Tab-separated table of C-alpha atoms in Angstrom:
chain	number	residue	atom	x	y	z
A	1	MET	CA	-7.123	2.646	16.028
A	2	SER	CA	-3.422	3.188	16.760
A	3	SER	CA	-2.523	-0.164	15.161
A	4	MET	CA	-4.520	0.600	12.016
A	5	GLN	CA	-2.410	1.352	8.949
A	6	PRO	CA	-2.931	4.684	7.117
A	7	VAL	CA	-4.389	3.335	3.862
A	8	THR	CA	-6.699	0.973	5.757
A	9	LYS	CA	-7.831	3.839	7.955
A	10	THR	CA	-8.672	5.852	4.838
A	11	LEU	CA	-10.628	2.966	3.284
A	12	LEU	CA	-12.572	2.394	6.489
A	13	THR	CA	-13.361	6.085	6.945
A	14	LEU	CA	-14.591	6.438	3.363
A	15	THR	CA	-16.737	3.299	3.623
A	16	ILE	CA	-18.441	4.366	6.844
A	17	GLY	CA	-18.843	7.985	5.763
A	18	ILE	CA	-20.209	7.332	2.259
A	19	THR	CA	-22.536	4.564	3.500
A	20	LEU	CA	-24.030	6.907	6.103
A	21	LEU	CA	-24.779	9.687	3.594
A	22	PRO	CA	-27.954	8.118	2.110
A	23	VAL	CA	-28.905	6.592	5.480
A	24	LEU	CA	-28.997	10.084	7.023
A	25	ASN	CA	-30.765	11.467	3.919
A	26	VAL	CA	-27.874	13.785	3.144
A	27	VAL	CA	-27.702	12.726	-0.515
A	28	PRO	CA	-29.793	10.226	-2.522
A	29	ILE	CA	-28.246	6.813	-3.015
A	30	TYR	CA	-28.461	6.937	-6.814
A	31	SER	CA	-26.036	9.880	-6.861
A	32	LEU	CA	-23.296	7.708	-5.300
A	33	ILE	CA	-23.401	4.726	-7.666
A	34	PHE	CA	-21.658	4.352	-11.020
A	35	VAL	CA	-24.029	4.705	-13.975
A	36	ASN	CA	-22.643	3.134	-17.138
A	37	ILE	CA	-24.373	5.508	-19.545
A	38	LYS	CA	-22.184	7.809	-21.589
A	39	PRO	CA	-23.690	11.164	-20.449
A	40	TYR	CA	-23.644	10.117	-16.769
A	41	VAL	CA	-20.081	8.789	-16.908
A	42	PHE	CA	-18.815	12.365	-17.324
A	43	THR	CA	-21.484	14.367	-15.481
A	44	GLN	CA	-21.547	12.029	-12.452
A	45	TRP	CA	-17.846	11.153	-12.504
A	46	TRP	CA	-17.519	10.932	-8.713
A	47	GLY	CA	-19.624	7.770	-8.804
A	48	VAL	CA	-16.524	5.908	-10.020
A	49	VAL	CA	-14.977	6.508	-6.581
A	50	THR	CA	-17.972	6.561	-4.238
A	51	SER	CA	-19.429	3.305	-5.594
A	52	PHE	CA	-16.407	1.400	-4.204
A	53	PHE	CA	-17.272	2.466	-0.636
A	54	LEU	CA	-21.080	2.372	-0.651
A	55	ILE	CA	-22.780	-0.493	1.197
A	56	THR	CA	-26.257	-0.552	-0.307
A	57	ASN	CA	-28.072	-3.078	1.894
A	58	THR	CA	-28.231	-1.204	5.201
A	59	SER	CA	-31.649	-2.423	6.377
A	60	ASN	CA	-29.979	-5.180	8.419
A	61	PRO	CA	-27.056	-3.911	10.555
A	62	LEU	CA	-25.469	-7.368	10.942
A	63	PRO	CA	-24.177	-7.763	7.346
A	64	VAL	CA	-23.013	-4.133	7.386
A	65	LEU	CA	-20.899	-4.761	10.487
A	66	MET	CA	-19.583	-7.993	8.985
A	67	ARG	CA	-18.493	-6.208	5.802
A	68	ILE	CA	-16.792	-3.409	7.727
A	69	TYR	CA	-14.955	-5.948	9.874
A	70	ALA	CA	-13.873	-7.946	6.795
A	71	LEU	CA	-12.616	-4.763	5.129
A	72	TYR	CA	-10.612	-3.828	8.215
A	73	SER	CA	-9.098	-7.272	8.861
A	74	HIS	CA	-8.124	-8.071	5.256
A	75	SER	CA	-6.856	-4.610	4.379
A	76	ASN	CA	-4.930	-4.005	7.593
A	77	GLU	CA	-3.210	-7.407	7.510
A	78	LEU	CA	-2.247	-7.031	3.843
A	79	GLU	CA	-0.883	-3.541	4.415
A	80	THR	CA	1.066	-4.711	7.472
A	81	ALA	CA	2.472	-8.080	6.357
A	82	HIS	CA	2.369	-8.257	2.554
A	83	PHE	CA	2.913	-4.780	1.126
A	84	MET	CA	6.200	-3.265	2.239
A	85	ARG	CA	5.205	0.348	1.573
A	86	PRO	CA	1.888	2.230	1.500
A	87	GLN	CA	2.573	3.139	-2.148
A	88	GLN	CA	2.578	-0.551	-3.101
A	89	PHE	CA	-0.822	-1.033	-1.487
A	90	ILE	CA	-2.152	2.081	-3.220
A	91	TYR	CA	-0.997	0.744	-6.592
A	92	TYR	CA	-2.687	-2.582	-5.821
A	93	LEU	CA	-5.973	-0.793	-5.091
A	94	LEU	CA	-5.714	1.371	-8.213
A	95	PHE	CA	-4.856	-1.588	-10.449
A	96	ASN	CA	-7.811	-3.664	-9.285
A	97	SER	CA	-10.223	-0.733	-9.289
A	98	ILE	CA	-9.351	0.152	-12.886
A	99	MET	CA	-9.626	-3.497	-13.934
A	100	VAL	CA	-13.076	-3.765	-12.334
A	101	LEU	CA	-14.163	-0.569	-14.059
A	102	LEU	CA	-12.990	-1.860	-17.445
A	103	PHE	CA	-14.761	-5.195	-16.913
A	104	THR	CA	-18.109	-3.422	-16.539
A	105	PHE	CA	-18.082	-2.359	-20.191
A	106	TYR	CA	-18.384	-6.040	-21.160
A	107	PHE	CA	-21.819	-6.106	-19.474
A	108	PRO	CA	-23.758	-3.359	-21.281
A	109	TRP	CA	-27.128	-4.596	-20.014
A	110	ASN	CA	-26.229	-3.625	-16.440
A	111	LEU	CA	-26.320	0.167	-16.291
A	112	SER	CA	-25.894	0.845	-12.554
A	113	TRP	CA	-23.007	-0.520	-10.526
A	114	CYS	CA	-21.968	-0.592	-6.894
A	115	PHE	CA	-18.360	-1.752	-6.653
A	116	GLU	CA	-18.190	-2.291	-2.884
A	117	PRO	CA	-18.565	-6.106	-3.238
A	118	CYS	CA	-15.712	-6.020	-5.776
A	119	LEU	CA	-13.492	-4.146	-3.308
A	120	GLN	CA	-14.249	-6.732	-0.644
A	121	MET	CA	-13.652	-9.569	-3.094
A	122	PHE	CA	-10.231	-8.614	-4.458
A	123	LEU	CA	-8.997	-7.898	-0.928
A	124	SER	CA	-10.348	-11.264	0.232
A	125	TYR	CA	-8.815	-13.115	-2.722
A	126	THR	CA	-5.371	-11.598	-2.184
A	127	TRP	CA	-5.533	-12.225	1.551
A	128	SER	CA	-6.519	-15.869	0.989
A	129	ASN	CA	-3.583	-16.374	-1.398
A	130	VAL	CA	-1.081	-14.822	0.982
A	131	ASN	CA	-2.388	-16.982	3.865
A	132	TYR	CA	-3.276	-20.036	1.782
A	133	ASN	CA	-1.810	-22.596	4.227
A	134	LYS	CA	-3.545	-21.286	7.357
A	135	GLN	CA	-6.600	-22.674	9.080
A	136	ILE	CA	-9.039	-19.928	10.037
A	137	ARG	CA	-12.509	-19.490	11.458
A	138	PHE	CA	-14.576	-17.548	8.978
A	139	TYR	CA	-15.963	-14.594	10.962
A	140	GLY	CA	-14.992	-16.579	14.047
A	141	ILE	CA	-17.602	-19.282	13.352
A	142	ILE	CA	-16.887	-21.586	10.395
A	143	PRO	CA	-13.502	-23.437	10.362
A	144	LEU	CA	-11.997	-23.715	6.893
A	145	PRO	CA	-8.669	-23.243	5.040
A	146	ALA	CA	-7.911	-19.601	4.313
A	147	LYS	CA	-7.596	-20.241	0.572
A	148	TYR	CA	-11.356	-20.921	0.392
A	149	SER	CA	-12.439	-17.802	2.273
A	150	CYS	CA	-13.058	-15.835	-0.930
A	151	LEU	CA	-15.584	-18.474	-2.022
A	152	MET	CA	-17.441	-17.964	1.244
A	153	GLU	CA	-17.412	-14.229	0.543
A	154	ILE	CA	-19.169	-14.832	-2.786
A	155	ILE	CA	-21.823	-16.952	-1.065
A	156	LEU	CA	-22.428	-14.268	1.569
A	157	ASN	CA	-22.656	-11.578	-1.112
A	158	LEU	CA	-25.341	-13.575	-2.898
A	159	VAL	CA	-27.249	-14.209	0.344
A	160	PHE	CA	-27.265	-10.651	1.702
A	161	SER	CA	-27.292	-8.771	-1.610
A	162	SER	CA	-29.966	-8.403	-4.228
A	163	GLY	CA	-29.804	-7.745	-7.929
A	164	ASP	CA	-27.727	-9.061	-10.785
A	165	PHE	CA	-25.205	-11.826	-10.008
A	166	VAL	CA	-22.279	-10.049	-11.665
A	167	ALA	CA	-22.946	-6.807	-9.808
A	168	SER	CA	-23.792	-8.187	-6.364
A	169	SER	CA	-21.428	-11.162	-6.067
A	170	GLY	CA	-18.177	-9.234	-6.537
A	171	ILE	CA	-17.023	-11.679	-9.205
A	172	LEU	CA	-15.377	-8.820	-11.123
A	173	GLY	CA	-13.152	-8.121	-8.110
A	174	LEU	CA	-12.182	-11.782	-8.031
A	175	ALA	CA	-11.269	-11.650	-11.738
A	176	SER	CA	-9.187	-8.476	-11.344
A	177	ALA	CA	-7.294	-9.904	-8.349
A	178	TYR	CA	-6.636	-13.104	-10.309
A	179	VAL	CA	-5.070	-11.090	-13.147
A	180	TYR	CA	-2.987	-9.130	-10.633
A	181	HIS	CA	-1.616	-12.298	-9.024
A	182	CYS	CA	-0.839	-13.952	-12.328
A	183	LEU	CA	1.343	-10.944	-13.122
A	184	ALA	CA	2.851	-10.805	-9.611
A	185	THR	CA	3.678	-14.529	-9.364
A	186	HIS	CA	4.597	-15.053	-13.053
A	187	SER	CA	2.202	-17.991	-13.174
A	188	PHE	CA	-1.184	-18.941	-14.584
A	189	GLY	CA	-2.721	-18.912	-11.138
A	190	PRO	CA	-4.599	-21.428	-8.990
A	191	ILE	CA	-7.176	-22.336	-11.655
A	192	TYR	CA	-4.456	-23.534	-14.023
A	193	GLY	CA	-2.721	-25.368	-11.188
A	194	PHE	CA	-5.950	-27.066	-10.139
A	195	PHE	CA	-6.705	-28.408	-13.608
A	196	ASN	CA	-3.085	-29.267	-14.380
A	197	TYR	CA	-2.153	-31.027	-11.133
A	198	LYS	CA	-5.414	-32.109	-9.533
A	199	LEU	CA	-7.623	-33.095	-12.466
A	200	LEU	CA	-4.990	-34.128	-15.021
A	201	GLY	CA	-2.692	-35.634	-12.370
A	202	ARG	CA	0.518	-34.101	-13.660
A	203	THR	CA	3.455	-33.961	-11.249
A	204	GLU	CA	6.830	-32.287	-11.255
A	205	LYS	CA	9.798	-34.598	-11.847
A	206	PRO	CA	12.448	-34.655	-9.098
A	207	TYR	CA	15.256	-34.316	-11.682
A	208	ILE	CA	15.684	-32.472	-14.942
A	209	ILE	CA	18.091	-33.243	-17.785
A	210	VAL	CA	20.712	-30.566	-18.412
A	211	LYS	CA	23.231	-30.669	-21.260
A	212	SER	CA	26.756	-29.544	-20.387
A	213	LYS	CA	29.888	-29.231	-22.506
A	214	THR	CA	32.946	-31.271	-21.454
A	215	LEU	CA	36.635	-30.354	-21.884
A	216	ASN	CA	36.764	-32.437	-25.069
A	217	GLY	CA	34.071	-30.272	-26.624
A	218	LYS	CA	31.385	-32.936	-26.426
A	219	PHE	CA	27.957	-32.482	-24.874
A	220	LYS	CA	26.985	-34.641	-21.941
A	221	GLU	CA	23.564	-35.048	-20.364
A	222	MET	CA	23.417	-34.679	-16.593
A	223	GLN	CA	20.627	-35.019	-14.068
A	224	MET	CA	20.084	-31.945	-11.908
A	225	PRO	CA	17.575	-31.469	-9.075
A	226	ASN	CA	14.390	-29.780	-10.239
A	227	PRO	CA	13.999	-26.500	-8.314
A	228	ASP	CA	10.201	-26.655	-8.699
A	229	PHE	CA	9.975	-30.130	-7.176
A	230	LYS	CA	10.702	-29.038	-3.591
A	231	GLN	CA	7.987	-26.415	-3.669
A	232	GLY	CA	5.441	-28.777	-5.186
A	233	SER	CA	2.900	-26.961	-7.275
A	234	ASN	CA	2.852	-23.702	-5.299
A	235	ASN	CA	4.573	-21.769	-8.073
A	236	ASN	CA	2.101	-23.035	-10.626
A	237	TYR	CA	-0.815	-22.390	-8.322
A	238	GLY	CA	0.348	-18.836	-7.639
A	239	TYR	CA	-0.163	-19.237	-3.902
A	240	GLY	CA	1.794	-17.062	-1.530
A	241	GLY	CA	0.969	-13.814	-3.282
A	242	GLY	CA	4.447	-13.345	-4.740
A	243	ALA	CA	6.233	-10.010	-4.612
A	244	PRO	CA	3.866	-7.029	-4.844
A	245	LEU	CA	3.441	-5.749	-8.380
A	246	TYR	CA	5.031	-2.296	-8.366
A	247	PRO	CA	6.303	-0.783	-11.650
A	248	GLN	CA	9.153	1.709	-11.703
A	249	TRP	CA	7.139	4.525	-13.279
A	250	PHE	CA	4.631	4.433	-10.414
A	251	ASN	CA	7.475	4.253	-7.898
A	252	LYS	CA	9.077	7.407	-9.314
A	253	MET	CA	5.766	9.238	-9.504
A	254	SER	CA	4.726	8.261	-5.976
A	255	ASN	CA	8.122	9.232	-4.552
A	256	LEU	CA	7.857	12.604	-6.241
A	257	VAL	CA	4.390	13.227	-4.829
A	258	TRP	CA	5.277	11.790	-1.419
A	259	ASN	CA	8.415	13.919	-1.042
A	260	SER	CA	6.574	17.057	-2.089
A	261	LEU	CA	3.946	16.416	0.591
A	262	VAL	CA	6.186	15.514	3.527
A	263	SER	CA	9.039	17.932	2.875
A	264	THR	CA	8.501	21.511	4.059
A	265	LYS	CA	10.899	24.160	2.877
A	266	GLU	CA	11.870	26.717	5.509
A	267	LYS	CA	11.618	30.280	4.323
A	268	PRO	CA	14.563	32.551	5.330
A	269	LEU	CA	13.743	35.157	7.946
A	270	VAL	CA	13.926	38.677	6.511
A	271	ASN	CA	14.601	41.473	9.013
A	272	THR	CA	13.218	44.719	7.609
A	273	SER	CA	14.314	46.864	10.567
A	274	LYS	CA	17.526	48.869	10.500
A	275	LYS	CA	20.579	47.377	12.086
A	276	ALA	CA	21.522	49.074	15.344
A	277	GLY	CA	25.124	47.910	15.214
A	278	HIS	CA	27.480	45.181	14.168
A	279	GLY	CA	26.768	41.606	15.037
A	280	ARG	CA	29.211	40.042	17.491
A	281	ARG	CA	29.740	36.487	18.568
A	282	LEU	CA	28.947	35.714	22.182
A	283	GLY	CA	32.079	36.117	24.334
A	284	SER	CA	34.080	38.146	21.801
A	285	LEU	CA	35.193	41.724	22.211
A	286	PRO	CA	35.724	44.310	19.526
A	287	ALA	CA	39.276	45.098	18.472
A	288	GLN	CA	39.286	48.645	19.896
A	289	SER	CA	38.000	47.599	23.293
A	290	SER	CA	40.589	44.800	23.594
A	291	THR	CA	43.421	47.196	22.612
A	292	SER	CA	42.286	49.837	25.070
A	293	ALA	CA	42.017	47.194	27.780
A	294	ARG	CA	45.610	46.130	27.190
A	295	SER	CA	46.885	49.765	27.263
A	296	ASN	CA	44.976	50.538	30.462
A	297	ALA	CA	46.386	47.428	32.103
A	298	ALA	CA	49.934	48.373	31.048
A	299	ALA	CA	49.513	51.929	32.321
A	300	SER	CA	48.223	50.805	35.690
A	301	ALA	CA	51.037	48.254	36.008
A	302	SER	CA	53.741	50.843	35.241
A	303	ALA	CA	52.242	53.266	37.712
A	304	ARG	CA	52.090	50.678	40.450
A	305	PHE	CA	55.539	49.042	39.956
A	306	LYS	CA	58.228	51.694	39.538
A	307	GLY	CA	61.832	50.775	38.711
A	308	GLU	CA	63.680	48.616	36.289
A	309	GLY	CA	62.445	45.258	35.492
A	310	ARG	CA	64.812	42.339	36.004
A	311	ARG	CA	64.609	38.692	35.207
A	312	LEU	CA	64.807	36.172	38.037
A	313	GLY	CA	68.455	35.131	38.689
A	314	ASP	CA	70.062	38.286	37.223
A	315	GLU	CA	72.267	40.467	39.457
């Protein structure tokens, strides 16, 4: 638990806690899902949040443990290695959650939603893009490239979940994460790259033609190395995750909230009792006492040494 990042710890705690509520008969399960009916959207507003952390199929403990482990591993690694600050990860979660919520209004026939598969899916998609060139063992069993792990997540969602495909597969989370990465990488994403480079067979040229102006004022065509050629089609595929999408307005707002939470202002101590005397610095003496000490020392010296004082060497 000590190596777990703060946002990941919050996600894991909410998932376990909210999933256990209907299991322990604390609250009914229908009060924790999102109901896409206008009266319930406002009267049961907390369902927008709780539906992202509710695992509905709890009859079999194995898929529940697998989903909790996937949430921990994907979220903790992204928060540690990809997102530089917790605020960037929070913005990523908010962006994808809002996108998933907006996508649901395009499916009016589905009135009840549980967004936990969508949360798993957009975390899995982002993790697979960041680690696209790694070979992994899916849940420690199936060897495959990391970039295909999100497809395995969809298959598992369909196997262990029941209900509508759009709601149970987490495909809306995949769509929201795809939009996020297109914006973060300034590309059209892996789907465009697959059709453009794999199916159509297009390749980047090693050189590009650049026109430059000579000293005589004439334009001359020159061959320059193509910067996209060395990286292949990674830029067009959008692999690597790119820099985290983090707008300035959210940065300012999060810094304001963060500083107000972590900074504690010390209140000045007010002494209501009456002062018994004057404050003195340690080791100092008042003026009167030092003067009296000098006069007492002079008086004792004059009483002890009688006669005229002479300097050494005088006769």
